Amino acid sequence: MGILQGKTALITGAARGIGKAIALKFAQEGANIAFTDLVIDEAGGGLATEREIAALGVKAKGYSSNAADFAQSEEVVKMVKEEFGSVDILVNNAGITKDGLMLRMTEAQWDAVIGVNLKSAFNFIHACVPVMMRQRGGSIINMASVVGVHGNAGQANYAASKAGMIALAKSVAQEMGPKGIRANAIAPGFIDTAMTQQLTDDIRNEWISKIPLRRGGQVEDIANTALYLASDLSSYVTGQVIQVDGGMNT
Ligand code: NAI
């Protein structure tokens, strides 16, 4: 029996990448999986992800929704509650980058990144907390980034959104601890996904030379940390940010 047997996890932006790896990991441990992405279809991989999760013998359903939209997010949580009966684990994973140096960064770049990365986490936490309170417990995980801890030239919007997700997790941990709801953040370093595959070889190699473990992280490295935070293995851990970065910032 898996360590998440009978739990329901809701993961945003999980058609591919880190979110998908977390969904599969949780499903292997017995959790039923609700996940979102902008569009759940064949082209974007969402329907294949749904089938891969279901093949592990758990309930799986993908919901098309823009996580930056408050009303849509509320609607998704309502549908998940009806379909699955509970929400025990929330992973705020949906995220985008729109990089640029401060002098050239447009208002649209700023608003898009803050909306998709940070406001989405507010939207889902706001909708899930009443459900978790009625259940007397839950685990919330915000997918931040090492740049949310240290900053990064050319990513002021992204770094600020990720720092916001860390402070959001810490604040929710303080407010909701007495109700049995834990909230933590994961700060991945350089992980091999579509997001980092956009980089040139030179930039990739420069990053990797700064990582003591001399490799990019794999999505499973993040999924394993998410499993720890989602499960009772971390039952006395809340308000923390765990850097999973190969030692890059130590
Ligand atoms: P990805 O680009 O492969 O996957 C992100 C998913 O979110 C995609 O399926 C995308 O369609 C979805 N998405 C985008 N906007 C959305 C919206 N408005 N509503 C719903 N879904 C939306 O990215 P990856 O690498 O898997 O990243 C996942 C999370 O991890 C992000 O929050 C990212 O910022 C964070 N992260 C990634 C790192 C990396 O090195 N890949 C490092 C640090 C953090």
Short mmCIF file of C-alpha atoms and ligand atoms in Angstrom, two decimals:
data_model
loop_
_atom_site.label_atom_id
_atom_site.label_comp_id
_atom_site.label_asym_id
_atom_site.label_seq_id
_atom_site.Cartn_x
_atom_site.Cartn_y
_atom_site.Cartn_z
CA MET A 1 0.00 0.00 0.00
CA GLY A 2 1.36 3.40 -0.99
CA ILE A 3 2.01 6.21 1.46
CA LEU A 4 -0.68 8.39 -0.18
CA GLN A 5 -3.31 5.65 -0.42
CA GLY A 6 -6.83 7.10 -0.56
CA LYS A 7 -5.66 10.75 -0.69
CA THR A 8 -6.66 13.18 -3.43
CA ALA A 9 -4.00 15.44 -4.90
CA LEU A 10 -4.72 18.49 -7.06
CA ILE A 11 -1.74 19.64 -9.15
CA THR A 12 -1.76 22.71 -11.40
CA GLY A 13 0.07 22.85 -14.75
CA ALA A 14 0.66 19.11 -14.81
CA ALA A 15 0.17 18.11 -18.46
CA ARG A 16 3.97 17.84 -18.72
CA GLY A 17 7.26 18.53 -16.97
CA ILE A 18 7.66 18.69 -13.19
CA GLY A 19 3.90 18.70 -12.53
CA LYS A 20 3.41 15.51 -14.54
CA ALA A 21 6.31 13.80 -12.72
CA ILE A 22 4.72 14.73 -9.38
CA ALA A 23 1.33 13.42 -10.54
CA LEU A 24 2.84 10.06 -11.55
CA LYS A 25 4.86 9.78 -8.34
CA PHE A 26 1.82 10.49 -6.16
CA ALA A 27 -0.27 8.02 -8.20
CA GLN A 28 2.38 5.31 -7.70
CA GLU A 29 1.87 5.89 -3.98
CA GLY A 30 -1.89 5.40 -4.27
CA ALA A 31 -3.21 8.98 -4.55
CA ASN A 32 -6.11 9.87 -6.84
CA ILE A 33 -5.01 12.70 -9.13
CA ALA A 34 -6.84 15.80 -10.33
CA PHE A 35 -4.67 18.08 -12.42
CA THR A 36 -5.04 21.23 -14.49
CA ASP A 37 -3.40 22.76 -17.50
CA LEU A 38 -4.35 25.54 -19.91
CA VAL A 39 -5.78 22.99 -22.34
CA ILE A 40 -6.12 19.28 -21.69
CA ASP A 41 -5.90 17.71 -25.15
CA GLU A 42 -3.80 15.33 -27.27
CA ALA A 43 -1.57 18.06 -28.71
CA GLY A 44 -0.49 19.43 -25.32
CA GLY A 45 -0.03 15.97 -23.82
CA GLY A 46 -2.72 16.40 -21.15
CA LEU A 47 -4.87 13.47 -22.29
CA ALA A 48 -1.83 11.18 -22.49
CA THR A 49 -0.87 12.25 -18.96
CA GLU A 50 -4.40 11.43 -17.78
CA ARG A 51 -4.13 7.94 -19.32
CA GLU A 52 -0.63 7.34 -17.85
CA ILE A 53 -1.88 8.21 -14.37
CA ALA A 54 -5.03 6.10 -14.69
CA ALA A 55 -2.89 3.13 -15.84
CA LEU A 56 -1.39 3.13 -12.33
CA GLY A 57 -4.80 2.08 -10.99
CA VAL A 58 -5.95 5.35 -9.44
CA LYS A 59 -8.59 7.87 -10.42
CA ALA A 60 -7.26 10.56 -12.79
CA LYS A 61 -8.84 13.63 -14.36
CA GLY A 62 -7.39 16.64 -16.15
CA TYR A 63 -9.18 20.01 -16.09
CA SER A 64 -8.62 22.72 -18.72
CA SER A 65 -8.26 26.00 -16.85
CA ASN A 66 -6.15 29.14 -16.64
CA ALA A 67 -4.69 29.03 -13.12
CA ALA A 68 -4.25 32.83 -13.18
CA ASP A 69 -8.03 33.26 -13.36
CA PHE A 70 -9.69 33.42 -9.93
CA ALA A 71 -13.19 32.34 -11.00
CA GLN A 72 -11.93 29.44 -13.15
CA SER A 73 -9.76 28.21 -10.29
CA GLU A 74 -12.70 28.27 -7.87
CA GLU A 75 -14.77 26.34 -10.40
CA VAL A 76 -12.05 23.67 -10.82
CA VAL A 77 -11.77 23.13 -7.05
CA LYS A 78 -15.57 22.82 -6.84
CA MET A 79 -15.58 20.20 -9.61
CA VAL A 80 -12.70 18.28 -8.01
CA LYS A 81 -14.48 18.29 -4.67
CA GLU A 82 -17.63 16.88 -6.33
CA GLU A 83 -15.78 14.30 -8.43
CA PHE A 84 -13.16 13.14 -5.90
CA GLY A 85 -14.86 13.96 -2.56
CA SER A 86 -11.83 15.68 -1.01
CA VAL A 87 -8.65 17.66 -1.67
CA ASP A 88 -5.87 16.49 0.66
CA ILE A 89 -2.83 17.76 -1.25
CA LEU A 90 -2.53 20.90 -3.38
CA VAL A 91 0.55 21.47 -5.53
CA ASN A 92 0.76 24.96 -7.03
CA ASN A 93 3.05 24.10 -9.94
CA ALA A 94 1.81 26.06 -13.00
CA GLY A 95 4.50 28.53 -14.02
CA ILE A 96 5.93 30.50 -16.91
CA THR A 97 8.94 32.69 -17.65
CA LYS A 98 9.02 35.92 -19.66
CA ASP A 99 12.61 37.01 -19.08
CA GLY A 100 14.10 40.41 -19.77
CA LEU A 101 16.38 42.96 -18.19
CA MET A 102 14.59 45.53 -16.05
CA LEU A 103 15.08 48.40 -18.49
CA ARG A 104 13.44 46.45 -21.28
CA MET A 105 10.82 44.53 -19.30
CA THR A 106 7.29 45.43 -20.38
CA GLU A 107 4.28 45.74 -18.11
CA ALA A 108 2.77 42.79 -19.98
CA GLN A 109 5.79 40.58 -19.14
CA TRP A 110 5.53 41.55 -15.47
CA ASP A 111 1.76 41.03 -15.23
CA ALA A 112 1.76 37.68 -17.04
CA VAL A 113 4.44 36.13 -14.84
CA ILE A 114 3.02 37.44 -11.55
CA GLY A 115 -0.46 36.31 -12.62
CA VAL A 116 0.39 32.77 -13.70
CA ASN A 117 3.03 32.04 -11.05
CA LEU A 118 1.88 33.88 -7.93
CA LYS A 119 -1.78 34.83 -8.22
CA SER A 120 -2.59 31.27 -9.33
CA ALA A 121 -1.24 29.98 -6.00
CA PHE A 122 -3.47 32.42 -4.13
CA ASN A 123 -6.45 31.37 -6.26
CA PHE A 124 -6.05 27.67 -5.51
CA ILE A 125 -5.08 28.03 -1.86
CA HIS A 126 -8.06 30.32 -1.30
CA ALA A 127 -10.42 27.77 -2.85
CA CYS A 128 -8.86 24.67 -1.21
CA VAL A 129 -8.37 25.90 2.36
CA PRO A 130 -12.08 25.70 3.31
CA VAL A 131 -12.20 22.13 1.97
CA MET A 132 -9.04 21.18 3.90
CA MET A 133 -10.36 22.83 7.06
CA ARG A 134 -13.51 20.72 6.93
CA GLN A 135 -11.30 17.64 6.52
CA ARG A 136 -9.12 18.77 9.43
CA GLY A 137 -5.91 18.72 7.46
CA GLY A 138 -4.04 19.03 4.21
CA SER A 139 -0.68 19.68 2.64
CA ILE A 140 0.00 22.62 0.32
CA ILE A 141 3.16 22.75 -1.78
CA ASN A 142 4.20 25.84 -3.74
CA MET A 143 6.68 25.32 -6.58
CA ALA A 144 9.09 28.20 -6.13
CA SER A 145 12.66 28.39 -7.48
CA VAL A 146 16.17 29.04 -6.23
CA VAL A 147 15.96 32.41 -7.97
CA GLY A 148 13.10 33.26 -5.59
CA VAL A 149 15.64 32.93 -2.77
CA HIS A 150 18.67 34.53 -4.43
CA GLY A 151 17.29 36.70 -7.26
CA ASN A 152 18.55 36.51 -10.86
CA ALA A 153 19.54 39.20 -13.35
CA GLY A 154 17.10 39.19 -16.26
CA GLN A 155 14.36 37.46 -14.29
CA ALA A 156 13.07 40.17 -11.93
CA ASN A 157 9.43 39.26 -12.64
CA TYR A 158 9.99 35.50 -12.27
CA ALA A 159 12.22 35.80 -9.18
CA ALA A 160 9.72 38.14 -7.49
CA SER A 161 6.85 35.75 -8.26
CA LYS A 162 8.78 32.83 -6.76
CA ALA A 163 9.83 34.81 -3.66
CA GLY A 164 6.13 35.62 -3.31
CA MET A 165 5.24 31.92 -3.42
CA ILE A 166 7.69 31.25 -0.60
CA ALA A 167 6.25 34.01 1.61
CA LEU A 168 2.73 32.86 0.71
CA ALA A 169 3.54 29.31 1.89
CA LYS A 170 5.11 30.59 5.12
CA SER A 171 2.11 32.84 5.85
CA VAL A 172 -0.45 30.13 5.15
CA ALA A 173 1.59 27.76 7.35
CA GLN A 174 1.28 30.22 10.24
CA GLU A 175 -2.43 30.90 9.70
CA MET A 176 -3.52 27.33 9.05
CA GLY A 177 -1.21 25.28 11.26
CA PRO A 178 -3.79 25.15 14.07
CA LYS A 179 -6.24 23.59 11.57
CA GLY A 180 -3.80 20.82 10.63
CA ILE A 181 -2.95 22.34 7.24
CA ARG A 182 0.74 22.43 6.36
CA ALA A 183 2.25 24.65 3.65
CA ASN A 184 5.78 24.46 2.27
CA ALA A 185 7.70 25.51 -0.82
CA ILE A 186 10.14 23.64 -3.04
CA ALA A 187 12.88 25.70 -4.68
CA PRO A 188 14.23 23.70 -7.63
CA GLY A 189 17.53 24.67 -9.17
CA PHE A 190 18.29 23.82 -12.78
CA ILE A 191 15.93 21.02 -13.82
CA ASP A 192 15.94 19.36 -17.27
CA THR A 193 12.50 20.24 -18.69
CA ALA A 194 11.00 22.11 -21.64
CA MET A 195 11.57 25.33 -19.68
CA THR A 196 15.36 24.86 -19.50
CA GLN A 197 15.69 23.12 -22.89
CA GLN A 198 15.05 26.55 -24.46
CA LEU A 199 18.52 27.66 -23.24
CA THR A 200 21.60 27.57 -25.50
CA ASP A 201 24.32 24.96 -24.85
CA ASP A 202 26.67 27.71 -23.63
CA ILE A 203 24.21 28.93 -21.00
CA ARG A 204 23.37 25.36 -19.94
CA ASN A 205 27.06 24.47 -19.53
CA GLU A 206 27.72 27.63 -17.55
CA TRP A 207 24.89 26.74 -15.15
CA ILE A 208 26.07 23.15 -14.76
CA SER A 209 29.65 24.25 -13.98
CA LYS A 210 28.24 26.06 -10.91
CA ILE A 211 26.45 22.96 -9.58
CA PRO A 212 28.54 20.84 -7.16
CA LEU A 213 26.76 17.65 -8.28
CA ARG A 214 27.67 18.62 -11.93
CA ARG A 215 24.34 17.77 -13.52
CA GLY A 216 20.94 19.27 -14.12
CA GLY A 217 18.23 17.95 -11.83
CA GLN A 218 15.70 15.45 -13.12
CA VAL A 219 11.95 15.90 -12.67
CA GLU A 220 12.02 12.85 -10.36
CA ASP A 221 14.33 14.74 -7.99
CA ILE A 222 11.57 17.29 -7.50
CA ALA A 223 8.79 14.69 -7.41
CA ASN A 224 10.57 12.83 -4.58
CA THR A 225 10.73 16.02 -2.50
CA ALA A 226 7.08 16.74 -3.26
CA LEU A 227 6.18 13.22 -2.09
CA TYR A 228 7.96 13.85 1.20
CA LEU A 229 6.10 17.15 1.74
CA ALA A 230 2.74 15.71 0.66
CA SER A 231 2.92 12.68 2.93
CA ASP A 232 3.01 12.07 6.68
CA LEU A 233 6.79 11.62 6.39
CA SER A 234 6.86 15.41 6.86
CA SER A 235 4.01 15.67 9.38
CA TYR A 236 5.99 18.11 11.62
CA VAL A 237 7.35 20.20 8.73
CA THR A 238 5.58 23.41 7.76
CA GLY A 239 6.52 26.90 6.59
CA GLN A 240 9.75 25.64 5.03
CA VAL A 241 11.44 26.08 1.68
CA ILE A 242 13.49 23.12 0.50
CA GLN A 243 16.11 23.86 -2.14
CA VAL A 244 16.58 20.95 -4.55
CA ASP A 245 19.45 22.28 -6.60
CA GLY A 246 22.44 19.92 -6.54
CA GLY A 247 24.14 22.19 -4.02
CA MET A 248 24.20 25.16 -6.41
CA ASN A 249 23.67 27.78 -3.72
CA THR A 250 25.49 26.30 -0.77
P1 NAI B 1 6.87 23.38 -18.11
O1 NAI B 1 6.80 24.60 -18.95
O2 NAI B 1 7.43 22.13 -18.69
O3 NAI B 1 5.45 23.04 -17.48
C1 NAI B 1 4.61 24.02 -16.95
C2 NAI B 1 3.19 23.65 -17.19
O4 NAI B 1 2.33 24.71 -16.70
C3 NAI B 1 2.87 23.48 -18.69
O5 NAI B 1 2.17 22.27 -18.90
C4 NAI B 1 2.02 24.71 -19.00
O6 NAI B 1 1.07 24.50 -20.04
C5 NAI B 1 1.34 24.95 -17.66
N1 NAI B 1 0.80 26.30 -17.55
C6 NAI B 1 1.37 27.44 -17.98
N2 NAI B 1 0.55 28.49 -17.74
C7 NAI B 1 -0.56 27.99 -17.15
C8 NAI B 1 -1.76 28.56 -16.68
N3 NAI B 1 -1.99 29.89 -16.77
N4 NAI B 1 -2.69 27.75 -16.12
C9 NAI B 1 -2.47 26.42 -16.03
N5 NAI B 1 -1.35 25.82 -16.46
C10 NAI B 1 -0.41 26.60 -17.02
O7 NAI B 1 7.70 23.83 -16.82
P2 NAI B 1 8.42 22.99 -15.67
O8 NAI B 1 9.87 23.12 -15.87
O9 NAI B 1 7.81 21.66 -15.53
O10 NAI B 1 8.06 23.92 -14.42
C11 NAI B 1 7.08 23.60 -13.45
C12 NAI B 1 7.24 24.57 -12.29
O11 NAI B 1 8.55 24.46 -11.72
C13 NAI B 1 7.07 26.04 -12.69
O12 NAI B 1 6.38 26.73 -11.68
C14 NAI B 1 8.50 26.51 -12.79
O13 NAI B 1 8.59 27.90 -12.58
C15 NAI B 1 9.15 25.73 -11.67
N6 NAI B 1 10.59 25.60 -11.81
C16 NAI B 1 11.19 24.98 -12.88
C17 NAI B 1 12.56 24.90 -12.95
C18 NAI B 1 13.27 24.24 -14.08
O14 NAI B 1 14.51 24.27 -14.11
N7 NAI B 1 12.59 23.61 -15.02
C19 NAI B 1 13.42 25.49 -11.93
C20 NAI B 1 12.71 26.12 -10.85
C21 NAI B 1 11.35 26.15 -10.81
#
